[in-house]
Short mmCIF file of N, CA and C in Angstrom, two decimals:
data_model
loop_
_atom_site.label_atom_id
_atom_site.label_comp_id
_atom_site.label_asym_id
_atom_site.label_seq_id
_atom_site.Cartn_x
_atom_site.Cartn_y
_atom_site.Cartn_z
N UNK A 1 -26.91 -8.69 81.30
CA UNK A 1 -28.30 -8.33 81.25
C UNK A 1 -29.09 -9.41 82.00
N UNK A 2 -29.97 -9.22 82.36
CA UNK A 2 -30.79 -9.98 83.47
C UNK A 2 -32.38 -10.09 83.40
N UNK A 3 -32.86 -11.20 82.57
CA UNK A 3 -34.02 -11.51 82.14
C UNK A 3 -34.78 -12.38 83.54
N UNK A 4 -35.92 -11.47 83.23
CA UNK A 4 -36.93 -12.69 84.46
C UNK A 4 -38.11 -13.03 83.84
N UNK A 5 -38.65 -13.73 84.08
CA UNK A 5 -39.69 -14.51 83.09
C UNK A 5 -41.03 -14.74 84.13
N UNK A 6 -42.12 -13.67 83.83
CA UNK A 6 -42.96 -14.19 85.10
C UNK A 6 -44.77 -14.55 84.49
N UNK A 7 -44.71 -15.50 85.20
CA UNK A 7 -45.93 -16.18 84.51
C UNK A 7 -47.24 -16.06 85.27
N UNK A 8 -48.03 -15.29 84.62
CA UNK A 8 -49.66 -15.25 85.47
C UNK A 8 -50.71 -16.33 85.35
N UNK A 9 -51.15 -16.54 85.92
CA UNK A 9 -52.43 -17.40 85.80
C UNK A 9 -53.86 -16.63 86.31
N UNK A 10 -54.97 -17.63 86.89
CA UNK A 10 -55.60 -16.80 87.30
C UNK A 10 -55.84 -16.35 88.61
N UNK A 11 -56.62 -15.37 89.84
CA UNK A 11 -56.21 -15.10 90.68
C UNK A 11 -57.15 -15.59 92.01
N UNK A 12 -56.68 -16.25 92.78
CA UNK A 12 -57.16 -16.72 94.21
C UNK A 12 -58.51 -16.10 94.39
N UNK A 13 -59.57 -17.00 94.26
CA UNK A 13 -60.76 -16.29 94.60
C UNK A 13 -61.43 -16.69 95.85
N UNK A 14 -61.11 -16.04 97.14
CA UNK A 14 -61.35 -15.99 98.48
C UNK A 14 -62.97 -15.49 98.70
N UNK A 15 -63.84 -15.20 97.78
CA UNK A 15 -64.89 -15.01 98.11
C UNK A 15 -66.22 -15.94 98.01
N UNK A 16 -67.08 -15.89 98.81
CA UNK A 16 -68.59 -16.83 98.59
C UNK A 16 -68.78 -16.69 97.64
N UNK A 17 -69.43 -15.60 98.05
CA UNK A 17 -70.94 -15.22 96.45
C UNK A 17 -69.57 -13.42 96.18
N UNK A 18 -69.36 -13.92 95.47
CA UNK A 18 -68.29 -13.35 94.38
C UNK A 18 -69.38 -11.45 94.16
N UNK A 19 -70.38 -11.37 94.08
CA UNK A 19 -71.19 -10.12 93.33
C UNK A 19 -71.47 -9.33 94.65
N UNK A 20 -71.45 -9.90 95.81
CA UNK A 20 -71.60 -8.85 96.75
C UNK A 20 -70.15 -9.08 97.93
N UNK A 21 -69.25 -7.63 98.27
CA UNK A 21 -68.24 -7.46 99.00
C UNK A 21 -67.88 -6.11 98.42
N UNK A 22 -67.02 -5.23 99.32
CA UNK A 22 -66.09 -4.12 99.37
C UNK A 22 -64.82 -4.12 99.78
N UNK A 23 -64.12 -3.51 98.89
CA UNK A 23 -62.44 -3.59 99.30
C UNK A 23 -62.77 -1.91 99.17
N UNK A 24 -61.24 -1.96 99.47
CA UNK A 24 -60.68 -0.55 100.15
C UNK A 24 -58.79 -0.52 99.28
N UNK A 25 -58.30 0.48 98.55
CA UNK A 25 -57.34 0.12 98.36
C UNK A 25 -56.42 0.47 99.70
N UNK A 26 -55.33 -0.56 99.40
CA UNK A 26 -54.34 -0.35 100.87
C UNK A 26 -52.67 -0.85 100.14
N UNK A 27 -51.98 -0.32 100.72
CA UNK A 27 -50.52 -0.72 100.78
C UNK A 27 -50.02 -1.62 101.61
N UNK A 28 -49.43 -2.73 100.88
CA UNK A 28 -48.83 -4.10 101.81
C UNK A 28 -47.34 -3.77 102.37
N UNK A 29 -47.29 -4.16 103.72
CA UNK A 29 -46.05 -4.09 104.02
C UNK A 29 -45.03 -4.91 103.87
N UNK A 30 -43.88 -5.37 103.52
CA UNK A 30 -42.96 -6.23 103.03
C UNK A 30 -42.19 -6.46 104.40
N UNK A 31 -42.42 -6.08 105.80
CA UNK A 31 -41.71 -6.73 106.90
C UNK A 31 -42.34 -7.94 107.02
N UNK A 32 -40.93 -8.93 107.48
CA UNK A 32 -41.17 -9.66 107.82
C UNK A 32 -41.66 -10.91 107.25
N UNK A 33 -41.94 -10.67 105.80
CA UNK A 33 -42.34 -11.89 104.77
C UNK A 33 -41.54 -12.52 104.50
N UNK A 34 -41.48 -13.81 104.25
CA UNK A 34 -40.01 -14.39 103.95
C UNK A 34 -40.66 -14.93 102.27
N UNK A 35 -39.43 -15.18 101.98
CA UNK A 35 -38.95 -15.74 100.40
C UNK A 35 -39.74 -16.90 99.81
N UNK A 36 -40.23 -17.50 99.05
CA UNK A 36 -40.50 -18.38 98.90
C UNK A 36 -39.64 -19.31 97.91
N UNK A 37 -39.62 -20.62 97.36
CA UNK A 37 -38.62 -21.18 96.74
C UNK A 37 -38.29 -20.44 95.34
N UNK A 38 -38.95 -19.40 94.90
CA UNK A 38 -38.94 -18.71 93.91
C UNK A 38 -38.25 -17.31 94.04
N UNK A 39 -37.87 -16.96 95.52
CA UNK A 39 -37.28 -15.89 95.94
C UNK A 39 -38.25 -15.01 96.12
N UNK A 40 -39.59 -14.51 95.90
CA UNK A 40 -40.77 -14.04 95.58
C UNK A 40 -41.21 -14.10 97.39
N UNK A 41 -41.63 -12.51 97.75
CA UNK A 41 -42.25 -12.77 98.85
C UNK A 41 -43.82 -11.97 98.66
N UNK A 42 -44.60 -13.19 98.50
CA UNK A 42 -45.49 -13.41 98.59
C UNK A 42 -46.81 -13.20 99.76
N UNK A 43 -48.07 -12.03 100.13
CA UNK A 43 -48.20 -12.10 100.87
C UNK A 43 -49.81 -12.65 100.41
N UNK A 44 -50.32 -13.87 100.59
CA UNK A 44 -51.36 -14.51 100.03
C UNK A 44 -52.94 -14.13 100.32
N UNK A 45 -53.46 -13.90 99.20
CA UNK A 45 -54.81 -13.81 99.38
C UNK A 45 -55.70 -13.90 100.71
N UNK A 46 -56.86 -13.98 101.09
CA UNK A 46 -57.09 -14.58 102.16
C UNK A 46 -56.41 -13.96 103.70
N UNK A 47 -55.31 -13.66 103.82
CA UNK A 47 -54.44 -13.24 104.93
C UNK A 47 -55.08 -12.28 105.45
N UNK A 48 -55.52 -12.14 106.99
CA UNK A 48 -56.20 -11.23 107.83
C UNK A 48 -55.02 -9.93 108.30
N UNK A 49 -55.60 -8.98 107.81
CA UNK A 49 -54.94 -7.72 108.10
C UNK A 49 -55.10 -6.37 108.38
N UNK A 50 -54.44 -5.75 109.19
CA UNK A 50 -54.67 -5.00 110.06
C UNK A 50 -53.50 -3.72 110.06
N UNK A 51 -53.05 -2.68 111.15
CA UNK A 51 -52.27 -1.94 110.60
C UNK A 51 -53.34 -0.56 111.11
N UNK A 52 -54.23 -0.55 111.21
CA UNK A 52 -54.70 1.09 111.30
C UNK A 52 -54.87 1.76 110.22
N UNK A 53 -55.28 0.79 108.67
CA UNK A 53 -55.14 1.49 107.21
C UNK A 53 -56.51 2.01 107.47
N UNK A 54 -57.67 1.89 108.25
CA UNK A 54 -59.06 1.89 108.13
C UNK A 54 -59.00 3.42 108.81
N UNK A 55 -58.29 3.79 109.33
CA UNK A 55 -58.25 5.29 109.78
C UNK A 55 -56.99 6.07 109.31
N UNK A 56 -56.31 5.84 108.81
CA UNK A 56 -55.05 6.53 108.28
C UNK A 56 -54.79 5.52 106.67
N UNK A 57 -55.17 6.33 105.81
CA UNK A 57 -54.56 5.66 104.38
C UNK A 57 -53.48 5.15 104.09
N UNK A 58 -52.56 6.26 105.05
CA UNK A 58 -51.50 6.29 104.91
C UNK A 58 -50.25 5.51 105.16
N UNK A 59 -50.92 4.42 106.41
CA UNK A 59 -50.38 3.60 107.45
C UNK A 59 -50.18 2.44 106.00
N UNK A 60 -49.15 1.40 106.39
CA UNK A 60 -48.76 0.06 105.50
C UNK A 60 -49.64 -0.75 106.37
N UNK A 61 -50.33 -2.16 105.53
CA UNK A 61 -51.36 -2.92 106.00
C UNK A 61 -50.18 -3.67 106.34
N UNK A 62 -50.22 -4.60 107.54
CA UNK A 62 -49.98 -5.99 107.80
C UNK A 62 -50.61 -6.87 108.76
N UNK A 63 -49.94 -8.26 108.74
CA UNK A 63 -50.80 -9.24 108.88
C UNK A 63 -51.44 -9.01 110.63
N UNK A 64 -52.75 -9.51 110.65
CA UNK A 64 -53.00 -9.00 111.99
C UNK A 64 -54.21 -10.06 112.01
N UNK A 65 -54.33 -11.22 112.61
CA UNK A 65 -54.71 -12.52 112.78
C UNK A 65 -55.35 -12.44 114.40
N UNK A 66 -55.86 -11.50 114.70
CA UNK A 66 -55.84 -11.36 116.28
C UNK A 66 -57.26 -9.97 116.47
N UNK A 67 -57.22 -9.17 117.14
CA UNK A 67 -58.38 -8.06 117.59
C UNK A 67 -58.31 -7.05 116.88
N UNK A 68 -56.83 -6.81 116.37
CA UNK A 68 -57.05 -5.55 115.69
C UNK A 68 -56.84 -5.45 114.37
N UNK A 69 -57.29 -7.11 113.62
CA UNK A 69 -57.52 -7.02 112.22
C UNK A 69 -58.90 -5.84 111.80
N UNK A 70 -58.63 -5.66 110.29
CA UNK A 70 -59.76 -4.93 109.76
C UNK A 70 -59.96 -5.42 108.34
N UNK A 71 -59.42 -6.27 108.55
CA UNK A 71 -59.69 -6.71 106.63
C UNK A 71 -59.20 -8.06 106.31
N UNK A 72 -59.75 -8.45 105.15
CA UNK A 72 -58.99 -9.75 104.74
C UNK A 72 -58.43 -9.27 102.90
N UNK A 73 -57.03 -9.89 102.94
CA UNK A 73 -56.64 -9.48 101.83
C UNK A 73 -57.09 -9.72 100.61
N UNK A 74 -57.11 -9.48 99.19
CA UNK A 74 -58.17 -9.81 98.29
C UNK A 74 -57.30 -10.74 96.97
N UNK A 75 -56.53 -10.29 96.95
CA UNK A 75 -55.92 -10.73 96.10
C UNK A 75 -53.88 -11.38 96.62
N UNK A 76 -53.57 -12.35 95.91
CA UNK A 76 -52.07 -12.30 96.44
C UNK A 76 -51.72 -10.93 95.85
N UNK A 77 -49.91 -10.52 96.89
CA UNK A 77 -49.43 -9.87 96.47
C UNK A 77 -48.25 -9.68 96.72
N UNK A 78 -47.25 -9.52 95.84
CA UNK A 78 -46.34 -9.13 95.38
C UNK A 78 -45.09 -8.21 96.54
N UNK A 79 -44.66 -8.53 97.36
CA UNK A 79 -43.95 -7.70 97.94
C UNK A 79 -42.37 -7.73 97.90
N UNK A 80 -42.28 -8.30 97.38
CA UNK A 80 -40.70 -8.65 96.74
C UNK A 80 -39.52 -7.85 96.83
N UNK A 81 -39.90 -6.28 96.30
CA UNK A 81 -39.34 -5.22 96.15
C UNK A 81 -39.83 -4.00 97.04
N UNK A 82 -40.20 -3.93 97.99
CA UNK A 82 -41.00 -3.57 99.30
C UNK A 82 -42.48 -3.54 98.93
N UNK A 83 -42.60 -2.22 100.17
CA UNK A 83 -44.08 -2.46 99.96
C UNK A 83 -45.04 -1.82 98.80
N UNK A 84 -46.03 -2.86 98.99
CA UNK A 84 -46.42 -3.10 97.19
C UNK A 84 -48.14 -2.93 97.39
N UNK A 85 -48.97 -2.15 96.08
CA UNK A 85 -50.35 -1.90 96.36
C UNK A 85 -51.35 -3.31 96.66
N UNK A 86 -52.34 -2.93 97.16
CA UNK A 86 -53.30 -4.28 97.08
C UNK A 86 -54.90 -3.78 97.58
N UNK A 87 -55.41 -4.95 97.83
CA UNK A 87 -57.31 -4.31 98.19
C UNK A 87 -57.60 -5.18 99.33
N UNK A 88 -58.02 -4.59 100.10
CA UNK A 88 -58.63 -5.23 101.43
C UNK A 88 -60.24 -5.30 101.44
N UNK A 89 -60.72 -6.18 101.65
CA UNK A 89 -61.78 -6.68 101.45
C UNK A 89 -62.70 -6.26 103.01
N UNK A 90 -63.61 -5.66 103.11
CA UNK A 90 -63.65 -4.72 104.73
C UNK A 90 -65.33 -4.86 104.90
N UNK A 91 -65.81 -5.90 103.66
CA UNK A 91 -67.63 -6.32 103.83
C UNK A 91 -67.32 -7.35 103.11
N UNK A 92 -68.21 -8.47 103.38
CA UNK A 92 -68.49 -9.39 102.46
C UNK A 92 -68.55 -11.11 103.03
N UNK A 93 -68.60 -12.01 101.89
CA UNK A 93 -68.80 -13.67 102.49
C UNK A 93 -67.41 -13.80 102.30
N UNK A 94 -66.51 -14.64 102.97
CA UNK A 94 -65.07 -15.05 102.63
C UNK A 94 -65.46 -16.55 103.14
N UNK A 95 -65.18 -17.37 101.81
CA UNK A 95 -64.87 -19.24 102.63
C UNK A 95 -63.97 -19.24 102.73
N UNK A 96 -63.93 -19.87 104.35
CA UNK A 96 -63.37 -20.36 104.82
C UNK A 96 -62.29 -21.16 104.35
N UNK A 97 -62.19 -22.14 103.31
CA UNK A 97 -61.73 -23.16 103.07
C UNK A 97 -60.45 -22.42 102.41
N UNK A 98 -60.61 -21.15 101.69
CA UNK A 98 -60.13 -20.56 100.53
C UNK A 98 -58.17 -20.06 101.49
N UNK A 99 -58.65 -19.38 102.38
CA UNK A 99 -58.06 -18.68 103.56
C UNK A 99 -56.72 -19.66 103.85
N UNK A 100 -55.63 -18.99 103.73
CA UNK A 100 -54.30 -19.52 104.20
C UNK A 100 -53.96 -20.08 105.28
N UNK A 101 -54.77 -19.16 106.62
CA UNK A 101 -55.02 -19.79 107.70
C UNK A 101 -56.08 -19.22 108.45
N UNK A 102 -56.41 -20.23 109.37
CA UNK A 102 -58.04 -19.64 110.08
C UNK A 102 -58.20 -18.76 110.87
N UNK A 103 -58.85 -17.49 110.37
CA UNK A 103 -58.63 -16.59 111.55
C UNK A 103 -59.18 -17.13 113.28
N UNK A 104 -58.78 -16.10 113.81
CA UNK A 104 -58.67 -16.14 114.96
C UNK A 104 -59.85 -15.64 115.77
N UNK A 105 -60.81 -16.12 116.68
CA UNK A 105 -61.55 -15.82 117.32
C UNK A 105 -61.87 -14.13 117.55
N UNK A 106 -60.71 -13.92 118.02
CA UNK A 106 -60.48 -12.10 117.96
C UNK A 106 -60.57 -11.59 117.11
N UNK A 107 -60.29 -11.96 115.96
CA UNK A 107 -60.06 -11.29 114.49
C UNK A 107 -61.53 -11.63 113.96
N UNK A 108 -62.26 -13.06 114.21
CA UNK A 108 -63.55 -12.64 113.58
C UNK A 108 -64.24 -11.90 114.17
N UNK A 109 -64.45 -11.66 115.60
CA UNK A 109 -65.14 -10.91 116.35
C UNK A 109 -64.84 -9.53 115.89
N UNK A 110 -63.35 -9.13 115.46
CA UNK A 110 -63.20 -7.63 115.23
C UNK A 110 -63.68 -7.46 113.70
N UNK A 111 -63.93 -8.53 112.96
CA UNK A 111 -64.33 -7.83 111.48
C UNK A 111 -66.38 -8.41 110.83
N UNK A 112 -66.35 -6.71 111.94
CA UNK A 112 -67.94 -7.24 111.99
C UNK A 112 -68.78 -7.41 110.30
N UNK A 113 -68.42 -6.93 109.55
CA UNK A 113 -68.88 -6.86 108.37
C UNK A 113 -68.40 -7.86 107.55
N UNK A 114 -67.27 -8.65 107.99
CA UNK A 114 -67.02 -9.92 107.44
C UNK A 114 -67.83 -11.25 107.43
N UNK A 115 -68.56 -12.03 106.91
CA UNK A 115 -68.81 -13.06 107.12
C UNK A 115 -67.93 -14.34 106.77
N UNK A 116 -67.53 -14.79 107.66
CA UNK A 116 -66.96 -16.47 107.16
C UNK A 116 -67.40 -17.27 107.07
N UNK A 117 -67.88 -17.95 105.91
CA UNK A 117 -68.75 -18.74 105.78
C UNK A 117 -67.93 -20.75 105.76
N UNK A 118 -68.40 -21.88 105.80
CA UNK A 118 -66.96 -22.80 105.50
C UNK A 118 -67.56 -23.68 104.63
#
């Protein structure tokens, strides 16, 4: 039998002013994520992403750090066991500081309703 033991805390808060933003629900894609020392692939809060979910629901979000982002992710998530639900954040303040890594010139230019604030 095969026990796993998983422990929550609380969750990455990537936003400014927390009372004003919109997410969108979206599906994370599990290519290409690698493992972390926990075996857990992890695709982190903050992460700019893209995929074509903003016109097809249907499409899997992934990471897209470049022109044809449309979102920043809202919460970590879970992709371990493929791809796994989550919320894309598609209006709002995001600090800077919060963010895994800094988007990309292209990517802020393409997410006009985003503000990055630092």
């Amino acid at each position: 039998m095969k026990f796993v033991q998983t422990d929550y805390g609380n969750r990455k808060e990537i936003l400014k002013f927390p009372d004003h933003y919109v997410n969108m629900p979206i599906t994370v894609d599990d290519t290409g994520v690698t493992a972390n020392a926990d075996g857990k692939k992890i695709v982190p809060a903050g992460t700019v992403m893209g995929g074509g979910v903003l016109t097809d629901a249907s499409k899997l979000a992934t990471k897209a750090n470049d022109g044809t982002a449309e979102g920043v992710l809202f919460y970590d998530v879970d992709v371990s066991y493929g791809p796994a639900p989550g919320a894309l954040t598609i209006h709002g303040f995001i600090d800077l500081q919060k963010l895994p890594e800094t988007p990309s010139a292209e990517a802020i230019e393409a997410l006009k309703q985003i503000t990055f604030i630092a």
